[in-house]
Coordinates of C-alpha atoms in Angstrom, one line a residue:
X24 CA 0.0 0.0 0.0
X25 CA 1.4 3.3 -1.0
X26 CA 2.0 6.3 1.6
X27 CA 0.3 8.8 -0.5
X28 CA -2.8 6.6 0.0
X29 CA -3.5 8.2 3.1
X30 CA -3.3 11.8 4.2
X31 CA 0.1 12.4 5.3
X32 CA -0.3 12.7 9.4
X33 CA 3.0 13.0 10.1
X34 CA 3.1 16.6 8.6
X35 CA 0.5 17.5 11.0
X36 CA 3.1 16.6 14.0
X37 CA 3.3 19.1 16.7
X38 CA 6.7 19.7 16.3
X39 CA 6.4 20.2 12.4
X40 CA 3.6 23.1 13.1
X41 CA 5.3 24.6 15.3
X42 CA 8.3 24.9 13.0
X43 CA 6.9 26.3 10.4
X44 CA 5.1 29.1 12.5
X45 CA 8.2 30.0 14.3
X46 CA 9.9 30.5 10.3
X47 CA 7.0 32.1 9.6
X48 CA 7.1 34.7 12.3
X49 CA 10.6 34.9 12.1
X50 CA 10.4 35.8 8.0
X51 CA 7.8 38.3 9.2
X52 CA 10.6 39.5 12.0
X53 CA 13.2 40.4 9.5
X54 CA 10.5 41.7 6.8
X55 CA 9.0 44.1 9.5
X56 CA 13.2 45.2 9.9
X57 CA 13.3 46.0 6.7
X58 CA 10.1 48.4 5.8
X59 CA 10.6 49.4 9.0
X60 CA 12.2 52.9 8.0
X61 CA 9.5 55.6 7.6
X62 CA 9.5 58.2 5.1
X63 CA 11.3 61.0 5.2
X64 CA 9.4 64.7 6.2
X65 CA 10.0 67.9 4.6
X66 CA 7.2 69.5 6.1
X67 CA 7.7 73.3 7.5
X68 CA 7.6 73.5 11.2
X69 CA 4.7 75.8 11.1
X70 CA 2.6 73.2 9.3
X71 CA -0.3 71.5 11.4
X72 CA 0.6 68.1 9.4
X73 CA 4.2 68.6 10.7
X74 CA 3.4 68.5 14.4
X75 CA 2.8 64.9 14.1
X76 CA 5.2 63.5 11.6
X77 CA 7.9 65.0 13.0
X78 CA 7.4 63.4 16.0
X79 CA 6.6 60.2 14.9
X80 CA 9.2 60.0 12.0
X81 CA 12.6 62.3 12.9
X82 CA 12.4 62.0 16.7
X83 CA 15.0 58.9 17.1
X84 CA 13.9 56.5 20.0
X85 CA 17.0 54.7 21.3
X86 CA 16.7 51.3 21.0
X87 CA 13.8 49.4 20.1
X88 CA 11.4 46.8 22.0
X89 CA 11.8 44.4 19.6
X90 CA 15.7 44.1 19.8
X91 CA 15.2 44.1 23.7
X92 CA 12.8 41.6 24.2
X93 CA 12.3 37.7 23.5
X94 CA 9.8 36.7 20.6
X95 CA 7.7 35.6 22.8
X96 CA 7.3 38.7 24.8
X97 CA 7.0 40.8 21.7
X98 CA 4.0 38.9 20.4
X99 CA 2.1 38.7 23.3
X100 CA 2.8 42.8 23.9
X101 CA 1.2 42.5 20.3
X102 CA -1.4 40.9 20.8
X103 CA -2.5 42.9 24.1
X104 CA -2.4 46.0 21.9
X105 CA -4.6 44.3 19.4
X106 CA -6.9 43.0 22.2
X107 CA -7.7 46.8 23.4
X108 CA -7.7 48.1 20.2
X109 CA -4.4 50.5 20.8
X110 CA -0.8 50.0 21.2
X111 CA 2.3 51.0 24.1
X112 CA 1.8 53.4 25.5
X113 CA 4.8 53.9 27.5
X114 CA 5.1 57.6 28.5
X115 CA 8.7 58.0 26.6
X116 CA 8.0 56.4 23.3
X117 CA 4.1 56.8 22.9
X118 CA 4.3 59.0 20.1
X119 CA 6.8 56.2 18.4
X120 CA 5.4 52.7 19.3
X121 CA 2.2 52.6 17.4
X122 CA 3.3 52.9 13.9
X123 CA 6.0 50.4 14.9
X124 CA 4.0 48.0 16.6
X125 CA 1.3 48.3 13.8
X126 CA 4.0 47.6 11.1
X127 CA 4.9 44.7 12.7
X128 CA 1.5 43.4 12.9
X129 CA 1.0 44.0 9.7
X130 CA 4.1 42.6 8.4
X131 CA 3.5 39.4 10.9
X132 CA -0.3 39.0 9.2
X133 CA 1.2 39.2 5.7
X134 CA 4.4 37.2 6.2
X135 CA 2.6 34.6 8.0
X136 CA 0.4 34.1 4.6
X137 CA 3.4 34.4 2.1
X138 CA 5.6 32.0 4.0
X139 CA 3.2 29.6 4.3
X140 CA 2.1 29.3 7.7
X141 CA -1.0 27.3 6.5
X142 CA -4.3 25.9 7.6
X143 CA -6.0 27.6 11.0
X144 CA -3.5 29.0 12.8
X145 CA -1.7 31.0 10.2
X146 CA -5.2 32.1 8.8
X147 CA -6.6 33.2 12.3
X148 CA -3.2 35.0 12.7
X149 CA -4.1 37.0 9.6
X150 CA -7.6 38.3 10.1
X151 CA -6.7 39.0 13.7
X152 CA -3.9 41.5 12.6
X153 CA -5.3 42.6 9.1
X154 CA -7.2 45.8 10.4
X155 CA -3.9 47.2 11.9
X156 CA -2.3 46.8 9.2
X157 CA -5.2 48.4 7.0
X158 CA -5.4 51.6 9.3
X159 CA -1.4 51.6 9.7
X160 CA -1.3 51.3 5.4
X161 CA -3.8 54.7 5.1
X162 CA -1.4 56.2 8.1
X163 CA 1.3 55.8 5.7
X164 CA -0.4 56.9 2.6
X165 CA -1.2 60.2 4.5
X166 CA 2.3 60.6 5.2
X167 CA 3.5 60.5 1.5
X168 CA 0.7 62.9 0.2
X169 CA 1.5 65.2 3.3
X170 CA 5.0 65.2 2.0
X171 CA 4.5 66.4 -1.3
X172 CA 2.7 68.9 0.0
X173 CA -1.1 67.9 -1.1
X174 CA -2.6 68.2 2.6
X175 CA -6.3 67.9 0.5
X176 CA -5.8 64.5 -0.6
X177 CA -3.6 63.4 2.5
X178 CA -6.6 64.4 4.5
X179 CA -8.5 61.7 3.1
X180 CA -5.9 59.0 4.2
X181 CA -5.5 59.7 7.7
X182 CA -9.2 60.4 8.1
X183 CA -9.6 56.6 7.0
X184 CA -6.9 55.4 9.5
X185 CA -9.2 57.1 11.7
X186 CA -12.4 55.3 10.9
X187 CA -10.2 52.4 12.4
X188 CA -9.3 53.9 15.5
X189 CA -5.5 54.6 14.3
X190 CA -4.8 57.5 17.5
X191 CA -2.3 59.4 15.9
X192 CA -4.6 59.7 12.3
X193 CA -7.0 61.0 14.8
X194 CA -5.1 63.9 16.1
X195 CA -4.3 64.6 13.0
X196 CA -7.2 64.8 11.5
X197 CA -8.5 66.9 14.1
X198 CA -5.1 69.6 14.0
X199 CA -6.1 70.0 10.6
X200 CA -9.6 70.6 10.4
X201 CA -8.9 72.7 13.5
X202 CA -6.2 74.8 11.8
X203 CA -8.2 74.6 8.3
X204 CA -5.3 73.2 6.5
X205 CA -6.4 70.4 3.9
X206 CA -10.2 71.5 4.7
X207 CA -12.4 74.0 5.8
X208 CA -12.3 75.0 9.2
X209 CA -14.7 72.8 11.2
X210 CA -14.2 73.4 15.2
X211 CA -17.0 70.7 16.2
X212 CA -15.5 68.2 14.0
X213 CA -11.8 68.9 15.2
X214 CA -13.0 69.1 19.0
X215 CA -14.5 65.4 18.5
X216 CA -11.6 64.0 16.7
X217 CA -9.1 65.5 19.2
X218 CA -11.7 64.6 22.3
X219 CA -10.7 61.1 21.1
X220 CA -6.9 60.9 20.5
X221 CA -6.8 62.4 23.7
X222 CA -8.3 59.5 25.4
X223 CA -5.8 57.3 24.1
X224 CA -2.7 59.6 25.7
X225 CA -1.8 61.7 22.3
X226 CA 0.2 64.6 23.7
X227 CA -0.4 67.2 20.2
X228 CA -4.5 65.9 20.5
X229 CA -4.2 67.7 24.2
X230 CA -2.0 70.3 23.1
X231 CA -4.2 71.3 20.4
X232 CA -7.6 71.3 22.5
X233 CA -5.9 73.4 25.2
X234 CA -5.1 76.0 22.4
X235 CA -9.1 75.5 21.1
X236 CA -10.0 76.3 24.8
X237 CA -8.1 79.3 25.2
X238 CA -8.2 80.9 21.2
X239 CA -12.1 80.7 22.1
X240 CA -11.5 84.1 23.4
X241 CA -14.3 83.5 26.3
X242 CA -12.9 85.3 29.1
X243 CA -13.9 82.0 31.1
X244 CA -12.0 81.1 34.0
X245 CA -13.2 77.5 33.6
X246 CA -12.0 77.8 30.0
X247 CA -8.8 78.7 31.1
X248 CA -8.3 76.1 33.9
X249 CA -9.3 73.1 31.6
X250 CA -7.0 74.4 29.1
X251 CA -4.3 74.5 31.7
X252 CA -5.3 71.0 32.3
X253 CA -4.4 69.7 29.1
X254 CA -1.6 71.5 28.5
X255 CA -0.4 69.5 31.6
X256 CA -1.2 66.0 30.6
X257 CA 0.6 67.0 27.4
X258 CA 3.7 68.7 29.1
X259 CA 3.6 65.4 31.5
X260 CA 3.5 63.3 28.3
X261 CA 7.2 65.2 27.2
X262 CA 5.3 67.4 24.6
X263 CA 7.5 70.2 24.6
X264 CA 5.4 73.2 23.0
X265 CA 2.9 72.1 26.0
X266 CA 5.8 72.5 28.1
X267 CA 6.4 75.9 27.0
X268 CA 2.8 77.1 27.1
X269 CA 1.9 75.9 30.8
X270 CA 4.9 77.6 31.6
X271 CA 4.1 80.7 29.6
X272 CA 0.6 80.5 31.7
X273 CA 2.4 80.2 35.2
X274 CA 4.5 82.9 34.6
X275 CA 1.5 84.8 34.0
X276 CA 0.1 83.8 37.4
X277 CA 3.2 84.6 38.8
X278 CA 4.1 81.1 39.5
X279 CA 7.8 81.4 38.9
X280 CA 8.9 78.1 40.0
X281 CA 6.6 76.1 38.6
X282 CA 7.7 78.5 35.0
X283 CA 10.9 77.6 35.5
X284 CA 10.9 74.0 35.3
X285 CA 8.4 73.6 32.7
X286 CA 10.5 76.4 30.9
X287 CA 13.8 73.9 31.6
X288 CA 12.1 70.9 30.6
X289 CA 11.0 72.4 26.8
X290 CA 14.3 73.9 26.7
X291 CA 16.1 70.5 27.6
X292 CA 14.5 69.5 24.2
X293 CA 15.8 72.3 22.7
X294 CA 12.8 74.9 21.8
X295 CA 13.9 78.1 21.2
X296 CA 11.1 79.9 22.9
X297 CA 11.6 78.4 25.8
X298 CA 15.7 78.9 26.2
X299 CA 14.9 82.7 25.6
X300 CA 12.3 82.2 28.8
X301 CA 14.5 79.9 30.7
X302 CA 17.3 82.5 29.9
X303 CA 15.5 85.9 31.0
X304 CA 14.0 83.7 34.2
X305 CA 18.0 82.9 35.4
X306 CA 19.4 86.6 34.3
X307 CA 16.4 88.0 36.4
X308 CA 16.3 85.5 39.2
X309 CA 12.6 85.0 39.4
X310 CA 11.9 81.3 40.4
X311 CA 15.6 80.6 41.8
X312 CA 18.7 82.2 42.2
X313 CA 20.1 84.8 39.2
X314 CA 22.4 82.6 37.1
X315 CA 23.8 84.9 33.8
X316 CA 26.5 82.7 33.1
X317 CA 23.8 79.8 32.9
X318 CA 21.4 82.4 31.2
X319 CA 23.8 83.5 28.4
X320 CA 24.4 79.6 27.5
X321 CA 20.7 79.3 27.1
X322 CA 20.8 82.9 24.7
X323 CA 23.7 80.8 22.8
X324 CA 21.5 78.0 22.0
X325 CA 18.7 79.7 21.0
X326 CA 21.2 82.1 18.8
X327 CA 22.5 78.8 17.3
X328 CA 19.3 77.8 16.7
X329 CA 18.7 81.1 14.1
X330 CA 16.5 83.3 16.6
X331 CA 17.3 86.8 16.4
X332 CA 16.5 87.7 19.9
X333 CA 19.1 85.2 21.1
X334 CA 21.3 86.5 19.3
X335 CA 20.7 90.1 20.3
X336 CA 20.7 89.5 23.9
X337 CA 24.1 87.1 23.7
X338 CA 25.5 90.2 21.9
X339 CA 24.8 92.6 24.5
X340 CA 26.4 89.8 27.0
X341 CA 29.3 89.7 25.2
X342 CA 29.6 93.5 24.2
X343 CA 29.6 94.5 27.8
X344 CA 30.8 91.2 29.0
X345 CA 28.0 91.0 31.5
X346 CA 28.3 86.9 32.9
X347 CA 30.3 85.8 29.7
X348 CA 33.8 86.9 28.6
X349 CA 34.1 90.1 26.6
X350 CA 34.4 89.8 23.1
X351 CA 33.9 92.3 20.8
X352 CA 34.3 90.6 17.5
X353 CA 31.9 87.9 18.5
X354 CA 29.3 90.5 19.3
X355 CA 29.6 92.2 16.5
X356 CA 28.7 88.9 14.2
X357 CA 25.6 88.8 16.9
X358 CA 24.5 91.9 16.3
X359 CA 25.3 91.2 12.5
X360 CA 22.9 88.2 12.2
X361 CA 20.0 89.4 14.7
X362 CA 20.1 92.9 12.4
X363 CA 19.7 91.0 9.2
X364 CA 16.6 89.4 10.3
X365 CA 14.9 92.5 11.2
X366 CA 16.1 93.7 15.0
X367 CA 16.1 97.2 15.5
X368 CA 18.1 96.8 18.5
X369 CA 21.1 95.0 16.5
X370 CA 21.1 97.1 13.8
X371 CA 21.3 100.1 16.4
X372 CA 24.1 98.4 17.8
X373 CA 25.9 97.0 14.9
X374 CA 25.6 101.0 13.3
X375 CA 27.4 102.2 16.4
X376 CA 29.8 99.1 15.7
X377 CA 30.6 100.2 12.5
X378 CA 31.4 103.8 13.0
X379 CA 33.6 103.7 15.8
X380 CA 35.0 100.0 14.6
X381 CA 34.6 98.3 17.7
X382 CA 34.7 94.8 16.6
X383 CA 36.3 94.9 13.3
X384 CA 37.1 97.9 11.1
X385 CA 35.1 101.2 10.2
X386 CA 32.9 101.1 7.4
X387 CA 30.7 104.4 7.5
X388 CA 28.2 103.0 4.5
X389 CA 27.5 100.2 6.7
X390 CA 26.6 102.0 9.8
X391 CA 24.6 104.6 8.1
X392 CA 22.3 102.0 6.6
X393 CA 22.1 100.1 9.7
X394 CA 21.4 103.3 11.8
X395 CA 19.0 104.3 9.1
X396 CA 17.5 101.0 9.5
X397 CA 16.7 101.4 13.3
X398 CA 15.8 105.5 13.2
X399 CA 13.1 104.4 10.1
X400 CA 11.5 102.3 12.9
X401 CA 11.5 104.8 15.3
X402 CA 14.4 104.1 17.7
X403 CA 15.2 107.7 19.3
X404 CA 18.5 106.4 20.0
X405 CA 19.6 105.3 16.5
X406 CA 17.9 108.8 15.0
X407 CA 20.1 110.6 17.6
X408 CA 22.9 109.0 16.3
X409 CA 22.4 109.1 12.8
X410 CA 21.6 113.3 13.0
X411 CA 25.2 113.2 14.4
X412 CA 26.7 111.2 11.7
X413 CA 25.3 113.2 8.9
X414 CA 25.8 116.3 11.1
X415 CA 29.6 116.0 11.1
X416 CA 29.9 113.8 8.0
X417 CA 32.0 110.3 8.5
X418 CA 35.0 108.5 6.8
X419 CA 36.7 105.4 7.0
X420 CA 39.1 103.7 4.3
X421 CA 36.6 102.0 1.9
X422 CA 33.8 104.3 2.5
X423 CA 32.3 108.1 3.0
X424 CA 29.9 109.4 4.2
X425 CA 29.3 113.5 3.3
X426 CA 28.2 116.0 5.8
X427 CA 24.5 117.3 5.5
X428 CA 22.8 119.4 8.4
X429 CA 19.9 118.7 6.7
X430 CA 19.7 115.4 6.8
X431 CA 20.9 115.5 10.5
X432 CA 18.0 118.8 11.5
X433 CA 15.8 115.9 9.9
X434 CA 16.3 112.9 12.3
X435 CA 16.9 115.0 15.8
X436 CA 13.4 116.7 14.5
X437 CA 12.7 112.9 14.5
X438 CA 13.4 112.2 17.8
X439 CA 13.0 115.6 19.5
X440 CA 9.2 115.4 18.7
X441 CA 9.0 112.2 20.9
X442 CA 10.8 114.0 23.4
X443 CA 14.5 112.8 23.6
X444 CA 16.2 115.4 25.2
X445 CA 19.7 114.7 23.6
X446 CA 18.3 115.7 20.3
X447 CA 16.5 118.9 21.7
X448 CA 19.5 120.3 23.0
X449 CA 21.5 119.5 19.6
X450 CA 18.9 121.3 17.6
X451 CA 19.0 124.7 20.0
X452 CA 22.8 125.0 20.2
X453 CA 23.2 124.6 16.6
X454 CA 20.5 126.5 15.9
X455 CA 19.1 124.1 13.1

């Protein structure tokens, strides 16, 4: 009697099943490794898409679960997720662990089928993980679209991840009907999608129904105290722009400490906003003791980062030497690059620079356009100064400029009329 008369039984061993799902799973292990990587953002930081996929794709987690855990633990951490419907939610990688865990269900469901992890088991394994992987695949779609730049049709995408209860698709979804990017604005709509992120722990769903609460423009206390409230469970959740806006509302209410460490926690993330806080907090000593060495390292940070007000107040450290090491020529390429973005302050200072050649050499064109700058936006100070310039004329070796009293009766008229006593007194004696 032949063998192939009769179903082969042996093939249906124990320890031959269990060998091909544990080469099944571990196909789907090193599949999951490799699509792994997510997609690379180029979104602006001011974009509402942004707030999330930044997060969620350039934020670098160290380490992953996966590589620290047994199989076995890994699955069943799975398959809990799948059991309540949501994923980790560990309070330092929340943000991370649900397109990750999601990819490898989805991965684990497909590889299962294409390695042939057949009859029951490999089929239940399937439909159990397919809708992750469904809402996870429209999560992913979003992403691209939002990418390119097409937030109308990425809208669609996420809102589908959504409809499967895919958390961060649901913040998303309601940041950008809430900031009318992608859609029309729709407040209700946005308040119920970010009412249900929030339940499931998403910091930017809280964030962004804290800022809901208190753009309403209510005057309500309650308003303001439940907005408080979420910008705590977000700041609590390491959000940092939540960090920096609970502490913007304590300094307001003239809780200094509290300020300070929510201040110090945003800035230990490295938002600029909150190292020019942290920084003013230590150089004034409200909340703690005054700390300007400590406070000018926070101004350098933030004037690394490209914001002109660090810059400006790290120059006027370093001009005067206040809590830092004087150092003129440093300074002056402060005041350089907070005065090319715009500061009146700078280009006051880096005028003044420039004529007397504090820093580096004379060059009178350059301070009368950057005195001109400041006096054009009314700074007394920098009209004051530029009367003088024209008054006596000024000349250095690459430049000139001519003497006009015209000019200079022109800006101490400027000044004089918003009562700048310097300029008064140089308009009676010489009589212009």
């Amino acid at each position: 009697i032949s063998l192939w008369s009769r179903p082969p039984l042996y093939l249906l061993s124990p320890l031959v099943v269990q060998f091909c799902v544990f080469f099944s799973l571990l196909f789907s292990f090193f599949f999951f490794l490799m699509i792994r990587r997510p997609p690379r953002s180029t979104l602006s930081s001011s974009s509402a898409a942004s707030d999330v996929y930044k997060r969620q794709y350039q934020r670098r987690v160290r380490g992953s679960w996966v590589r620290h855990a047994t199989m076995r633990a890994a699955i069943q951490r799975t398959a809990a997720a799948c059991a309540v419907g949501t994923a980790c939610t560990h309070p330092s990688q929340a943000e991370c662990k649900p397109s990750r865990e999601r990819s490898m269900c989805g991965s684990m469901a497909y590889g299962a089928i294409a390695f042939g992890c057949v009859g029951v088991c490999g089929r239940v394994f399937y439909e159990v993980l397919k809708p992750l992987a469904e809402d996870e695949h429209q999560w992913r779609m979003g992403c691209d679209l939002c990418t390119k730049g097409d937030l109308a049709a990425a809208l669609v995408h996420p809102k589908a991840a959504a409809a499967l209860g895919h958390v961060h698709a649901l913040s998303l979804v309601g940041q950008m009907l809430f900031t009318g990017q992608g859609a029309d604005v729709d407040i209700g709509a946005a308040r119920t999608y970010l009412e249900q992120a929030a339940a499931h722990g998403d910091a930017a769903a809280h964030r962004h129904l804290g800022l809901m609460l208190v753009t309403a423009d209510t005057g309500s206390d309650s308003k303001t105290e439940q907005a408080q409230q979420h910008f705590q469970l977000a700041a609590d959740l390491g959000d940092a722009a939540s960090q920096h806006n609970l502490a913007t509302m304590f300094h307001e209410q003239q809780r200094y400490e509290d300020a300070r460490r929510y201040f110090g926690l945003a800035a230990d993330q490295g938002d600029p906003d909150s190292l020019l806080s942290l920084g003013l907090l230590l150089w004034q000593g409200q909340g703690g003791k005054t700390d300007k060495g400590q406070a000018n390292r926070c101004f350098q940070l933030a004037a690394d980062q490209g914001s002109p007000i660090g810059q400006r107040n790290l120059a006027f450290s370093l001009h005067k030497g206040d809590g830092i090491r004087m150092d003129l020529s440093k300074a002056r390429r402060y005041f350089r690059l907070a005065a090319d973005q715009g500061s009146v302050d700078a280009s006051y200072m880096m005028g003044v620079m420039c004529r007397e050649g504090e820093g580096g050499p004379k060059d009178s064109l350059a301070a009368r356009d950057r005195l001109q700058f400041a006096a054009d936006h009314g700074d007394v100070d920098a009209q004051y100064e530029l009367g003088w310039l024209f008054f006596h004329g000024h000349k250095s070796e690459t430049s000139q400029v001519p003497p006009s009293k015209r000019k200079a009766q022109q800006y101490w008229r400027m000044s004089g009329v918003q009562g700048h006593g310097p300029s008064l007194d140089a308009l009676s004696r010489h009589r212009l």
